[in-house]
Structure formats: structure tokens, C-alpha cells
Amino acid sequence: DAKTTQPTSMDCAEGRAANLPCNHSTISGNEYVYWYRQIHSQGPQYIIHGLKNNETNEMASLIITEDRKSSTLILPHATLRDTAVYYCIVRAFTGANSKLTFGKGITLSVRP
Amino acid sequence: GAGVSQSPSNKVTEKGKDVELRCDPISGHTALYWYRQSLGQGLEFLIYFQGNSAPDKSGLPSDRFSAERTGGSVSTLTIQRTQQEDSAVYLCASSLGLASGGVGFTDTQYFGPGTRLTVL
């Protein structure tokens, strides 16, 4: 699976949008972009995924560039509960094993 | 519906003892994964089940680690002769698996809360 690069950390003010970037310049045509987050002492939580089109759900929006070499996760109105480590993962489903390979992620701190 | 559950939530054991960690996947999910997260380390893959078979055990760190799955549902991760370096949070995830197959489909994994293992 392609490798991803994320900043180590970022912060944003409560109520503002949090834009979390991810670079995946070696992504292949059959690889999806997944985002998970891990709030302290909890298991990872699935947020959203996409292939090439922008996606939106009740938690977030995912913007993928046209060349698919980078993406941005957008939390439209960050709350204190959104403070977590966010993982951007690029992965192809092989039909045999679709294990997730986690990097270090980006630590988002939402301040009051 | 019910998510992935794991038990116990915390386990403290003495070096050299055996431990068993349990995972109950989401009902209907045929794929099950075990991961480990050590202090200061990222999440690392241990083993993957499709049904009761484990086609990928490549992440198991030593032969002291084993896992089984019965009835295509519950899975148990066993660590024999525990060592202090085994201390970590052990996470289980499940997904629909190959049963959900199709062109361009994705198979989202959902994680349990983890079992925190401390080896003294």
C-alpha cells in the first residue's frame, strides 16, 4: 500500500473548521484513501473514505485532489471532543487481506 | 447495532504466565483482525481471519503468540509465557470481508475498545 505523509500536529479553535492534510504521492489507481481517528485510550474510529470523488458524511468531508496525490479531511465545526490522533491511510483491497497500515498520524488539538 | 467488543478491558499478569484475550466481532462480519499498539508505537497488524481461517499471520511477533477463531465469530488471541515487552493495547477489528465482494468495493474495518495488557 502507498505511504502517506502527515504533519505531526496542528490545532484549531473550537467551532472553527479543522483541515487536516495528507500527502500520498505514490497512490495507485486502485487505492482508496481512508481516515481513522483515535481518541485517547480508545480504539480507532472510522471516519470516511474515498477513491477519487469528494465525500461527505455526518462526521467529516474528504477532499481528494484531481491527481489523487493528496487529500484533506475537513471537520466543519471542531469541538473539544474532536481532539485526537487522525490517521490517513491509503489502501487497496486485494481480496485476500486488507489490513490497515497505520503511520504516526496527526495530533489535532481543539482549543476552547 | 452492537459494535466490536473485547474482554477483558484490562489485564495485569506476571511475566511467564499465559493470557487469553477475547474479541466478539460485529454480527455478520466474516473478516477479523488483531492489531497491537505499544506505548509510543503505532498500531501494528498481527493476524487476519477470513471465516475461521487465518491466511495472514505475518504480524505475529513470535511463536508465543497464537490466535484462533471458531464458528466464524469469536476470536481468542493467546500469548504464552508473557514477557514485559508484550505489554500493549491489543485491538480487534472486524469487517464484512470477502462476503461483501464486488468490483470496486471497499471493506471498512471497525475497531473494538481494546484490551490493555500489562506484564509485570
PDB file of C-alpha atoms in Angstrom:
ATOM      1  CA  ASP A   1       0.000   0.000   0.000  1.00  0.00           C
ATOM      2  CA  ALA A   2       1.123   3.558  -0.711  1.00  0.00           C
ATOM      3  CA  LYS A   3       2.789   5.542   2.030  1.00  0.00           C
ATOM      4  CA  THR A   4       1.215   8.684   3.452  1.00  0.00           C
ATOM      5  CA  THR A   5       2.774  11.802   4.949  1.00  0.00           C
ATOM      6  CA  GLN A   6       1.018  13.926   7.539  1.00  0.00           C
ATOM      7  CA  PRO A   7       2.146  16.851   9.696  1.00  0.00           C
ATOM      8  CA  THR A   8       2.906  15.857  13.262  1.00  0.00           C
ATOM      9  CA  SER A   9       0.357  18.108  14.879  1.00  0.00           C
ATOM     10  CA  MET A  10      -1.984  21.022  14.454  1.00  0.00           C
ATOM     11  CA  ASP A  11      -4.532  22.903  16.481  1.00  0.00           C
ATOM     12  CA  CYS A  12      -7.671  24.822  15.826  1.00  0.00           C
ATOM     13  CA  ALA A  13     -10.233  26.817  17.753  1.00  0.00           C
ATOM     14  CA  GLU A  14     -13.476  25.235  18.858  1.00  0.00           C
ATOM     15  CA  GLY A  15     -16.263  25.915  16.387  1.00  0.00           C
ATOM     16  CA  ARG A  16     -13.894  26.531  13.504  1.00  0.00           C
ATOM     17  CA  ALA A  17     -13.185  24.167  10.640  1.00  0.00           C
ATOM     18  CA  ALA A  18     -10.229  21.826  11.027  1.00  0.00           C
ATOM     19  CA  ASN A  19      -8.470  21.000   7.766  1.00  0.00           C
ATOM     20  CA  LEU A  20      -6.133  18.028   8.070  1.00  0.00           C
ATOM     21  CA  PRO A  21      -3.808  17.485   5.088  1.00  0.00           C
ATOM     22  CA  CYS A  22      -2.337  14.226   3.828  1.00  0.00           C
ATOM     23  CA  ASN A  23       0.123  13.544   1.027  1.00  0.00           C
ATOM     24  CA  HIS A  24       0.054  10.249  -0.827  1.00  0.00           C
ATOM     25  CA  SER A  25       2.034  10.974  -3.976  1.00  0.00           C
ATOM     26  CA  THR A  26       2.627   7.296  -4.831  1.00  0.00           C
ATOM     27  CA  ILE A  27      -1.017   6.276  -4.678  1.00  0.00           C
ATOM     28  CA  SER A  28      -2.124   3.727  -7.259  1.00  0.00           C
ATOM     29  CA  GLY A  29      -5.304   3.793  -9.271  1.00  0.00           C
ATOM     30  CA  ASN A  30      -6.992   1.099  -7.197  1.00  0.00           C
ATOM     31  CA  GLU A  31      -6.087   2.504  -3.800  1.00  0.00           C
ATOM     32  CA  TYR A  32      -8.553   4.244  -1.548  1.00  0.00           C
ATOM     33  CA  VAL A  33      -7.886   6.993   0.975  1.00  0.00           C
ATOM     34  CA  TYR A  34      -9.164   6.161   4.446  1.00  0.00           C
ATOM     35  CA  TRP A  35      -9.291   8.306   7.562  1.00  0.00           C
ATOM     36  CA  TYR A  36      -9.494   6.980  11.092  1.00  0.00           C
ATOM     37  CA  ARG A  37      -9.078   8.777  14.387  1.00  0.00           C
ATOM     38  CA  GLN A  38      -8.087   7.608  17.816  1.00  0.00           C
ATOM     39  CA  ILE A  39      -9.265   9.465  20.846  1.00  0.00           C
ATOM     40  CA  HIS A  40      -7.112   8.900  23.904  1.00  0.00           C
ATOM     41  CA  SER A  41      -7.435   5.380  25.335  1.00  0.00           C
ATOM     42  CA  GLN A  42      -9.995   4.291  22.770  1.00  0.00           C
ATOM     43  CA  GLY A  43      -9.860   2.083  19.688  1.00  0.00           C
ATOM     44  CA  PRO A  44      -9.537   3.717  16.269  1.00  0.00           C
ATOM     45  CA  GLN A  45     -12.772   5.108  14.875  1.00  0.00           C
ATOM     46  CA  TYR A  46     -13.583   5.028  11.183  1.00  0.00           C
ATOM     47  CA  ILE A  47     -14.332   8.473   9.772  1.00  0.00           C
ATOM     48  CA  ILE A  48     -14.576   8.394   5.995  1.00  0.00           C
ATOM     49  CA  HIS A  49     -13.003   7.023   2.843  1.00  0.00           C
ATOM     50  CA  GLY A  50     -12.892   7.849  -0.849  1.00  0.00           C
ATOM     51  CA  LEU A  51     -11.375   6.872  -4.176  1.00  0.00           C
ATOM     52  CA  LYS A  52     -11.354   9.991  -6.337  1.00  0.00           C
ATOM     53  CA  ASN A  53     -14.542  11.909  -5.720  1.00  0.00           C
ATOM     54  CA  ASN A  54     -15.062  14.158  -2.745  1.00  0.00           C
ATOM     55  CA  GLU A  55     -17.054  12.500   0.011  1.00  0.00           C
ATOM     56  CA  THR A  56     -19.122  13.815   2.883  1.00  0.00           C
ATOM     57  CA  ASN A  57     -20.807  12.129   5.800  1.00  0.00           C
ATOM     58  CA  GLU A  58     -22.143  13.157   9.181  1.00  0.00           C
ATOM     59  CA  MET A  59     -18.646  13.332  10.646  1.00  0.00           C
ATOM     60  CA  ALA A  60     -16.494  14.972   8.001  1.00  0.00           C
ATOM     61  CA  SER A  61     -15.732  15.787   4.397  1.00  0.00           C
ATOM     62  CA  LEU A  62     -12.909  14.329   2.353  1.00  0.00           C
ATOM     63  CA  ILE A  63     -11.445  16.366  -0.469  1.00  0.00           C
ATOM     64  CA  ILE A  64      -9.163  14.459  -2.857  1.00  0.00           C
ATOM     65  CA  THR A  65      -7.137  16.394  -5.426  1.00  0.00           C
ATOM     66  CA  GLU A  66      -7.682  15.635  -9.082  1.00  0.00           C
ATOM     67  CA  ASP A  67      -4.311  13.895  -9.399  1.00  0.00           C
ATOM     68  CA  ARG A  68      -5.116  11.981  -6.173  1.00  0.00           C
ATOM     69  CA  LYS A  69      -1.700  12.718  -4.754  1.00  0.00           C
ATOM     70  CA  SER A  70      -3.079  14.497  -1.706  1.00  0.00           C
ATOM     71  CA  SER A  71      -6.250  14.875   0.288  1.00  0.00           C
ATOM     72  CA  THR A  72      -7.741  16.943   3.088  1.00  0.00           C
ATOM     73  CA  LEU A  73     -10.044  15.833   5.852  1.00  0.00           C
ATOM     74  CA  ILE A  74     -12.362  18.608   6.939  1.00  0.00           C
ATOM     75  CA  LEU A  75     -14.137  18.713  10.287  1.00  0.00           C
ATOM     76  CA  PRO A  76     -16.549  21.589   9.623  1.00  0.00           C
ATOM     77  CA  HIS A  77     -17.149  22.696  13.214  1.00  0.00           C
ATOM     78  CA  ALA A  78     -14.496  21.258  15.512  1.00  0.00           C
ATOM     79  CA  THR A  79     -15.408  20.548  19.118  1.00  0.00           C
ATOM     80  CA  LEU A  80     -13.235  19.679  22.098  1.00  0.00           C
ATOM     81  CA  ARG A  81     -14.256  16.047  21.626  1.00  0.00           C
ATOM     82  CA  ASP A  82     -12.543  16.049  18.227  1.00  0.00           C
ATOM     83  CA  THR A  83      -9.141  16.240  19.918  1.00  0.00           C
ATOM     84  CA  ALA A  84      -7.486  13.013  18.749  1.00  0.00           C
ATOM     85  CA  VAL A  85      -4.825  11.467  16.541  1.00  0.00           C
ATOM     86  CA  TYR A  86      -6.027  11.329  12.949  1.00  0.00           C
ATOM     87  CA  TYR A  87      -4.649   8.694  10.614  1.00  0.00           C
ATOM     88  CA  CYS A  88      -4.655   8.963   6.841  1.00  0.00           C
ATOM     89  CA  ILE A  89      -4.279   5.517   5.275  1.00  0.00           C
ATOM     90  CA  VAL A  90      -4.042   4.536   1.637  1.00  0.00           C
ATOM     91  CA  ARG A  91      -5.032   1.007   0.917  1.00  0.00           C
ATOM     92  CA  ALA A  92      -6.039  -1.330  -1.869  1.00  0.00           C
ATOM     93  CA  PHE A  93      -8.340  -4.194  -1.231  1.00  0.00           C
ATOM     94  CA  THR A  94      -6.604  -7.262  -2.570  1.00  0.00           C
ATOM     95  CA  GLY A  95      -9.376  -9.692  -1.861  1.00  0.00           C
ATOM     96  CA  ALA A  96      -7.062 -11.673   0.379  1.00  0.00           C
ATOM     97  CA  ASN A  97      -6.086  -9.346   3.161  1.00  0.00           C
ATOM     98  CA  SER A  98      -6.985  -5.722   3.581  1.00  0.00           C
ATOM     99  CA  LYS A  99      -5.010  -4.998   6.729  1.00  0.00           C
ATOM    100  CA  LEU A 100      -4.562  -1.365   7.660  1.00  0.00           C
ATOM    101  CA  THR A 101      -1.062   0.083   7.882  1.00  0.00           C
ATOM    102  CA  PHE A 102      -1.068   2.967  10.338  1.00  0.00           C
ATOM    103  CA  GLY A 103       1.551   5.702  10.333  1.00  0.00           C
ATOM    104  CA  LYS A 104       2.103   8.166  13.139  1.00  0.00           C
ATOM    105  CA  GLY A 105      -0.923  10.265  12.236  1.00  0.00           C
ATOM    106  CA  ILE A 106      -1.532  13.909  13.053  1.00  0.00           C
ATOM    107  CA  THR A 107      -2.450  15.043  16.539  1.00  0.00           C
ATOM    108  CA  LEU A 108      -5.288  17.541  16.404  1.00  0.00           C
ATOM    109  CA  SER A 109      -5.783  19.699  19.462  1.00  0.00           C
ATOM    110  CA  VAL A 110      -9.010  21.687  19.609  1.00  0.00           C
ATOM    111  CA  ARG A 111      -8.716  24.637  21.958  1.00  0.00           C
ATOM    112  CA  PRO A 112     -11.635  26.372  23.700  1.00  0.00           C
TER     113      PRO A 112
ATOM    114  CA  GLY B   1     -26.295  -2.229  16.497  1.00  0.00           C
ATOM    115  CA  ALA B   2     -23.631  -3.674  18.742  1.00  0.00           C
ATOM    116  CA  GLY B   3     -20.060  -2.919  17.833  1.00  0.00           C
ATOM    117  CA  VAL B   4     -16.915  -4.960  18.309  1.00  0.00           C
ATOM    118  CA  SER B   5     -16.428  -5.960  21.917  1.00  0.00           C
ATOM    119  CA  GLN B   6     -13.280  -7.126  23.650  1.00  0.00           C
ATOM    120  CA  SER B   7     -12.610  -8.666  27.002  1.00  0.00           C
ATOM    121  CA  PRO B   8     -11.129  -8.127  29.427  1.00  0.00           C
ATOM    122  CA  SER B   9     -10.680  -4.383  29.127  1.00  0.00           C
ATOM    123  CA  ASN B  10      -7.611  -4.565  31.328  1.00  0.00           C
ATOM    124  CA  LYS B  11      -5.353  -7.481  32.172  1.00  0.00           C
ATOM    125  CA  VAL B  12      -2.393  -7.467  34.539  1.00  0.00           C
ATOM    126  CA  THR B  13      -0.276 -10.573  34.593  1.00  0.00           C
ATOM    127  CA  GLU B  14       3.080 -11.744  35.797  1.00  0.00           C
ATOM    128  CA  LYS B  15       5.950 -12.472  33.485  1.00  0.00           C
ATOM    129  CA  GLY B  16       5.861 -16.065  32.301  1.00  0.00           C
ATOM    130  CA  LYS B  17       2.093 -16.530  32.626  1.00  0.00           C
ATOM    131  CA  ASP B  18      -0.209 -17.265  29.703  1.00  0.00           C
ATOM    132  CA  VAL B  19      -3.047 -14.882  28.813  1.00  0.00           C
ATOM    133  CA  GLU B  20      -6.101 -15.095  26.583  1.00  0.00           C
ATOM    134  CA  LEU B  21      -7.748 -12.084  25.016  1.00  0.00           C
ATOM    135  CA  ARG B  22     -11.196 -12.313  23.502  1.00  0.00           C
ATOM    136  CA  CYS B  23     -12.839 -10.498  20.603  1.00  0.00           C
ATOM    137  CA  ASP B  24     -16.506 -10.554  19.616  1.00  0.00           C
ATOM    138  CA  PRO B  25     -16.895  -9.096  16.127  1.00  0.00           C
ATOM    139  CA  ILE B  26     -19.892  -7.330  14.697  1.00  0.00           C
ATOM    140  CA  SER B  27     -22.567  -9.860  13.781  1.00  0.00           C
ATOM    141  CA  GLY B  28     -22.263 -10.923  10.149  1.00  0.00           C
ATOM    142  CA  HIS B  29     -18.674  -9.770   9.740  1.00  0.00           C
ATOM    143  CA  THR B  30     -16.595 -12.565   8.250  1.00  0.00           C
ATOM    144  CA  ALA B  31     -13.219 -10.831   8.488  1.00  0.00           C
ATOM    145  CA  LEU B  32     -11.462 -10.245  11.789  1.00  0.00           C
ATOM    146  CA  TYR B  33      -8.139  -8.580  12.530  1.00  0.00           C
ATOM    147  CA  TRP B  34      -5.884  -8.293  15.549  1.00  0.00           C
ATOM    148  CA  TYR B  35      -3.587  -5.298  15.977  1.00  0.00           C
ATOM    149  CA  ARG B  36      -1.260  -4.192  18.769  1.00  0.00           C
ATOM    150  CA  GLN B  37      -0.362  -0.729  19.971  1.00  0.00           C
ATOM    151  CA  SER B  38       2.638  -0.431  22.242  1.00  0.00           C
ATOM    152  CA  LEU B  39       3.480   2.690  24.230  1.00  0.00           C
ATOM    153  CA  GLY B  40       4.973   5.196  21.882  1.00  0.00           C
ATOM    154  CA  GLN B  41       4.471   2.891  18.895  1.00  0.00           C
ATOM    155  CA  GLY B  42       1.941   2.928  16.152  1.00  0.00           C
ATOM    156  CA  LEU B  43      -0.693   0.316  15.554  1.00  0.00           C
ATOM    157  CA  GLU B  44       0.805  -2.835  14.103  1.00  0.00           C
ATOM    158  CA  PHE B  45      -1.038  -5.656  12.378  1.00  0.00           C
ATOM    159  CA  LEU B  46      -0.841  -9.101  13.952  1.00  0.00           C
ATOM    160  CA  ILE B  47      -3.181 -11.539  12.192  1.00  0.00           C
ATOM    161  CA  TYR B  48      -6.138 -11.661   9.829  1.00  0.00           C
ATOM    162  CA  PHE B  49      -9.013 -14.147   9.769  1.00  0.00           C
ATOM    163  CA  GLN B  50     -11.439 -14.766   6.944  1.00  0.00           C
ATOM    164  CA  GLY B  51     -14.027 -17.031   8.467  1.00  0.00           C
ATOM    165  CA  ASN B  52     -12.168 -19.486  10.676  1.00  0.00           C
ATOM    166  CA  SER B  53      -9.043 -19.479   8.531  1.00  0.00           C
ATOM    167  CA  ALA B  54      -6.039 -17.238   9.067  1.00  0.00           C
ATOM    168  CA  PRO B  55      -4.486 -16.589   5.662  1.00  0.00           C
ATOM    169  CA  ASP B  56      -2.123 -13.965   7.052  1.00  0.00           C
ATOM    170  CA  LYS B  57      -0.300 -14.469  10.337  1.00  0.00           C
ATOM    171  CA  SER B  58       2.705 -12.436   9.257  1.00  0.00           C
ATOM    172  CA  GLY B  59       2.394  -9.884  12.047  1.00  0.00           C
ATOM    173  CA  LEU B  60       2.610 -12.291  14.971  1.00  0.00           C
ATOM    174  CA  PRO B  61       5.888 -11.327  16.688  1.00  0.00           C
ATOM    175  CA  SER B  62       6.880 -14.791  17.912  1.00  0.00           C
ATOM    176  CA  ASP B  63       5.659 -18.344  18.286  1.00  0.00           C
ATOM    177  CA  ARG B  64       4.429 -17.438  21.760  1.00  0.00           C
ATOM    178  CA  PHE B  65       1.544 -15.677  20.038  1.00  0.00           C
ATOM    179  CA  SER B  66      -1.348 -17.616  18.544  1.00  0.00           C
ATOM    180  CA  ALA B  67      -4.960 -16.941  17.674  1.00  0.00           C
ATOM    181  CA  GLU B  68      -7.981 -18.922  16.728  1.00  0.00           C
ATOM    182  CA  ARG B  69     -11.484 -18.227  15.603  1.00  0.00           C
ATOM    183  CA  THR B  70     -14.397 -20.568  15.967  1.00  0.00           C
ATOM    184  CA  GLY B  71     -17.802 -20.575  14.332  1.00  0.00           C
ATOM    185  CA  GLY B  72     -16.752 -17.658  12.181  1.00  0.00           C
ATOM    186  CA  SER B  73     -17.365 -15.380  15.113  1.00  0.00           C
ATOM    187  CA  VAL B  74     -15.452 -15.093  18.385  1.00  0.00           C
ATOM    188  CA  SER B  75     -11.668 -14.968  18.281  1.00  0.00           C
ATOM    189  CA  THR B  76      -9.126 -15.575  21.012  1.00  0.00           C
ATOM    190  CA  LEU B  77      -5.566 -14.261  20.995  1.00  0.00           C
ATOM    191  CA  THR B  78      -3.290 -16.270  23.256  1.00  0.00           C
ATOM    192  CA  ILE B  79       0.103 -15.159  24.478  1.00  0.00           C
ATOM    193  CA  GLN B  80       2.173 -17.835  26.158  1.00  0.00           C
ATOM    194  CA  ARG B  81       4.957 -17.188  28.646  1.00  0.00           C
ATOM    195  CA  THR B  82       4.328 -13.453  28.598  1.00  0.00           C
ATOM    196  CA  GLN B  83       7.244 -11.041  28.582  1.00  0.00           C
ATOM    197  CA  GLN B  84       7.348  -7.415  29.642  1.00  0.00           C
ATOM    198  CA  GLU B  85       7.682  -6.326  26.031  1.00  0.00           C
ATOM    199  CA  ASP B  86       4.252  -7.859  25.379  1.00  0.00           C
ATOM    200  CA  SER B  87       2.688  -5.021  27.386  1.00  0.00           C
ATOM    201  CA  ALA B  88       0.474  -3.123  24.965  1.00  0.00           C
ATOM    202  CA  VAL B  89      -3.105  -2.440  23.968  1.00  0.00           C
ATOM    203  CA  TYR B  90      -4.422  -5.274  21.838  1.00  0.00           C
ATOM    204  CA  LEU B  91      -7.080  -4.170  19.387  1.00  0.00           C
ATOM    205  CA  CYS B  92      -9.519  -6.228  17.397  1.00  0.00           C
ATOM    206  CA  ALA B  93     -11.344  -5.093  14.275  1.00  0.00           C
ATOM    207  CA  SER B  94     -13.932  -6.716  12.075  1.00  0.00           C
ATOM    208  CA  SER B  95     -15.297  -6.111   8.601  1.00  0.00           C
ATOM    209  CA  LEU B  96     -17.775  -7.675   6.206  1.00  0.00           C
ATOM    210  CA  GLY B  97     -14.887  -9.447   4.480  1.00  0.00           C
ATOM    211  CA  LEU B  98     -14.899 -11.349   1.224  1.00  0.00           C
ATOM    212  CA  ALA B  99     -18.619 -11.956   1.516  1.00  0.00           C
ATOM    213  CA  SER B 100     -19.104  -8.324   0.576  1.00  0.00           C
ATOM    214  CA  GLY B 101     -17.043  -8.678  -2.589  1.00  0.00           C
ATOM    215  CA  GLY B 102     -17.614  -6.909  -5.847  1.00  0.00           C
ATOM    216  CA  VAL B 103     -15.822  -4.678  -8.298  1.00  0.00           C
ATOM    217  CA  GLY B 104     -14.591  -1.531  -6.610  1.00  0.00           C
ATOM    218  CA  PHE B 105     -15.991  -2.397  -3.217  1.00  0.00           C
ATOM    219  CA  THR B 106     -14.309  -1.393  -0.024  1.00  0.00           C
ATOM    220  CA  ASP B 107     -14.251  -3.228   3.235  1.00  0.00           C
ATOM    221  CA  THR B 108     -14.286  -0.906   6.208  1.00  0.00           C
ATOM    222  CA  GLN B 109     -12.853  -2.169   9.470  1.00  0.00           C
ATOM    223  CA  TYR B 110     -14.488  -1.285  12.758  1.00  0.00           C
ATOM    224  CA  PHE B 111     -12.434  -1.483  15.922  1.00  0.00           C
ATOM    225  CA  GLY B 112     -13.196  -2.576  19.439  1.00  0.00           C
ATOM    226  CA  PRO B 113     -12.116  -0.670  22.541  1.00  0.00           C
ATOM    227  CA  GLY B 114      -9.026  -2.818  23.063  1.00  0.00           C
ATOM    228  CA  THR B 115      -7.543  -4.830  25.904  1.00  0.00           C
ATOM    229  CA  ARG B 116      -4.746  -3.176  27.849  1.00  0.00           C
ATOM    230  CA  LEU B 117      -2.232  -5.857  28.809  1.00  0.00           C
ATOM    231  CA  THR B 118       0.366  -5.139  31.471  1.00  0.00           C
ATOM    232  CA  VAL B 119       3.060  -7.716  32.139  1.00  0.00           C
ATOM    233  CA  LEU B 120       4.850  -7.185  35.435  1.00  0.00           C
TER     234      LEU B 120
END
